[in-house]
Tab-separated table of C-alpha atoms in Angstrom:
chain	number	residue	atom	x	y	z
A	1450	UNK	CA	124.329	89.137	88.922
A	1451	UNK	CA	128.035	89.315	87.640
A	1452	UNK	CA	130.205	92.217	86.609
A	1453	UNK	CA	133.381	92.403	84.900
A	1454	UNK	CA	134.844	95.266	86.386
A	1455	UNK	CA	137.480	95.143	83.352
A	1456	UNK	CA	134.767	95.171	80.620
A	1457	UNK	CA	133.556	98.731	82.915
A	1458	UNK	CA	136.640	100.498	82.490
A	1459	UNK	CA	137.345	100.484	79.498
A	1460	UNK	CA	134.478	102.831	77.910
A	1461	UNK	CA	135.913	105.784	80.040
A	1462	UNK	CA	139.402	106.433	78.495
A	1463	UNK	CA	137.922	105.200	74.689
A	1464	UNK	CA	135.488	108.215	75.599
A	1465	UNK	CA	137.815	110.524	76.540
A	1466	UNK	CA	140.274	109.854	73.503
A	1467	UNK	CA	136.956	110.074	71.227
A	1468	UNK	CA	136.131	113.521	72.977
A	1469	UNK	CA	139.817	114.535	72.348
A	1470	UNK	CA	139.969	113.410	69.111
A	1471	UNK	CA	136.996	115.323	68.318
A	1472	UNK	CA	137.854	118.677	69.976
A	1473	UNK	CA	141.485	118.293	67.769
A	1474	UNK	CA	139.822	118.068	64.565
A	1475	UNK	CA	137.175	121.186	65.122
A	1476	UNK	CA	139.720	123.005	66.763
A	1477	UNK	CA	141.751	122.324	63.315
A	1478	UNK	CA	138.396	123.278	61.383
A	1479	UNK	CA	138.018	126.329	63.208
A	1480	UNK	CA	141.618	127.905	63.223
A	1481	UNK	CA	143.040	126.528	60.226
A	1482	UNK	CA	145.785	129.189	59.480
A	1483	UNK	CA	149.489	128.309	60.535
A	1484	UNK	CA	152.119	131.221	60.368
A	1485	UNK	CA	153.397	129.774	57.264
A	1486	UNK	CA	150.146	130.682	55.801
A	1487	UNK	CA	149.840	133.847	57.411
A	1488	UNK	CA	153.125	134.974	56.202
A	1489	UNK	CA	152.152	133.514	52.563
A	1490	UNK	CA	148.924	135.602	52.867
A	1491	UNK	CA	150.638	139.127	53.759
A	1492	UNK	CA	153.070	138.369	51.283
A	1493	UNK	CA	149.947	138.273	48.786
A	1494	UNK	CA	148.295	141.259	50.219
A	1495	UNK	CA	151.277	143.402	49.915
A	1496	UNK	CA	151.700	142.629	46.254
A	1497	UNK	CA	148.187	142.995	45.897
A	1498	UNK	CA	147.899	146.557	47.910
A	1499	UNK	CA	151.476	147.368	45.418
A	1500	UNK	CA	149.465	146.220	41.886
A	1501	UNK	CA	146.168	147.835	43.073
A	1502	UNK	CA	147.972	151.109	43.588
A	1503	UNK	CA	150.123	151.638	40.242
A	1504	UNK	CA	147.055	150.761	38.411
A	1505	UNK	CA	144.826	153.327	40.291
A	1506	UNK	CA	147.671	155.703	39.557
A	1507	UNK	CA	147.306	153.959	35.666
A	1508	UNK	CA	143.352	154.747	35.477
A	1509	UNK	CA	144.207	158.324	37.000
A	1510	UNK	CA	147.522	159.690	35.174
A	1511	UNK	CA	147.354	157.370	32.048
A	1512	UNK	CA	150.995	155.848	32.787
A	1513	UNK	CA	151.981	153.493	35.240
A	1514	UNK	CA	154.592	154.918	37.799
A	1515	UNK	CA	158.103	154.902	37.695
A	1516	UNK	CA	159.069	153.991	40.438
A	1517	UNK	CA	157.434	152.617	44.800
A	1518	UNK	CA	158.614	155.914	45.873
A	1519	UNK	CA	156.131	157.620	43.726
A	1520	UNK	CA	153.448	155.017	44.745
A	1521	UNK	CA	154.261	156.219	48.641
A	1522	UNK	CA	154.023	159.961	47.919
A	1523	UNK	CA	151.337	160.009	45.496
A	1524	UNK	CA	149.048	157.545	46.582
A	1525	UNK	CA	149.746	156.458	49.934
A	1526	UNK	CA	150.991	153.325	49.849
A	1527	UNK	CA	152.911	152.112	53.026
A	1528	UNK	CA	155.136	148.949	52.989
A	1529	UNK	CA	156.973	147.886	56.093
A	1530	UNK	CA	160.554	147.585	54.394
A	1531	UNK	CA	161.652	145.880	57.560
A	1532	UNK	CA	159.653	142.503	57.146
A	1533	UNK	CA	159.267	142.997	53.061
A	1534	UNK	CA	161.349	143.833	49.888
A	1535	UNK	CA	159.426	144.892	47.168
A	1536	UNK	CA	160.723	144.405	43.745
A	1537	UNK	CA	159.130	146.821	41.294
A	1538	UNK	CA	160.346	146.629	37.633
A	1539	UNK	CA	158.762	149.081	34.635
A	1540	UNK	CA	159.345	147.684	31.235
A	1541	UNK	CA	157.222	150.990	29.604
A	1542	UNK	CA	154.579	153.096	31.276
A	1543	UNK	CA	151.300	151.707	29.230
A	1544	UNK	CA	152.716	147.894	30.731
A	1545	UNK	CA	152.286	146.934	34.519
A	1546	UNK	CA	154.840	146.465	36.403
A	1547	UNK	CA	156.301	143.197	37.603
A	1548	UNK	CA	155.713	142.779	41.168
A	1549	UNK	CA	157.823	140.758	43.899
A	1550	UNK	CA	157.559	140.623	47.406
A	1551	UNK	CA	159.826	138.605	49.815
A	1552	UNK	CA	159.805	138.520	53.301
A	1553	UNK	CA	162.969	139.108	54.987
């Protein structure tokens, strides 16, 4: 009986590029968050944590604050002004606020 010893081969590396292949695209699956998205996401969650506090203090006082410093000392709301600025801008206290957040 004949072998090719060339036609024997080649199943090994078309394996192990199919294994690869397939380990890339769970792995991708799996952890699909990049640090662009993570920063887009605490970006979100900052504004979010910012809006979910002046309305609390909305539903509790009957005015939206004034100002983040009265958000902080009222009810504890901590933003790491290193890595974010905050815009906060009050048209009247019965409006919400207008909300920015940029990472620096």
């Amino acid at each position: 009986m004949y072998v090719d010893k060339k036609r024997k081969k080649w199943p090994g590396p078309v394996l192990t590029a199919a294994a690869i292949l397939i380990v890339v695209c769970v792995w991708r699956c799996v952890f699909p968050v990049s640090g662009k998205d993570m920063d887009e996401e605490s970006v979100r969650a900052v504004k979010a944590a910012v809006e979910r506090c002046a309305l609390q203090c909305y539903v509790v006082e009957g005015a939206y604050p004034s100002g983040l410093s009265y958000l902080t000392e009222n009810y504890g709301l901590q933003i790491n002004e290193k890595e974010f600025y905050v815009s906060y801008d009050i048209f009247a206290s019965n409006v919400p606020p207008a909300v920015k957040v940029i990472r620096r």
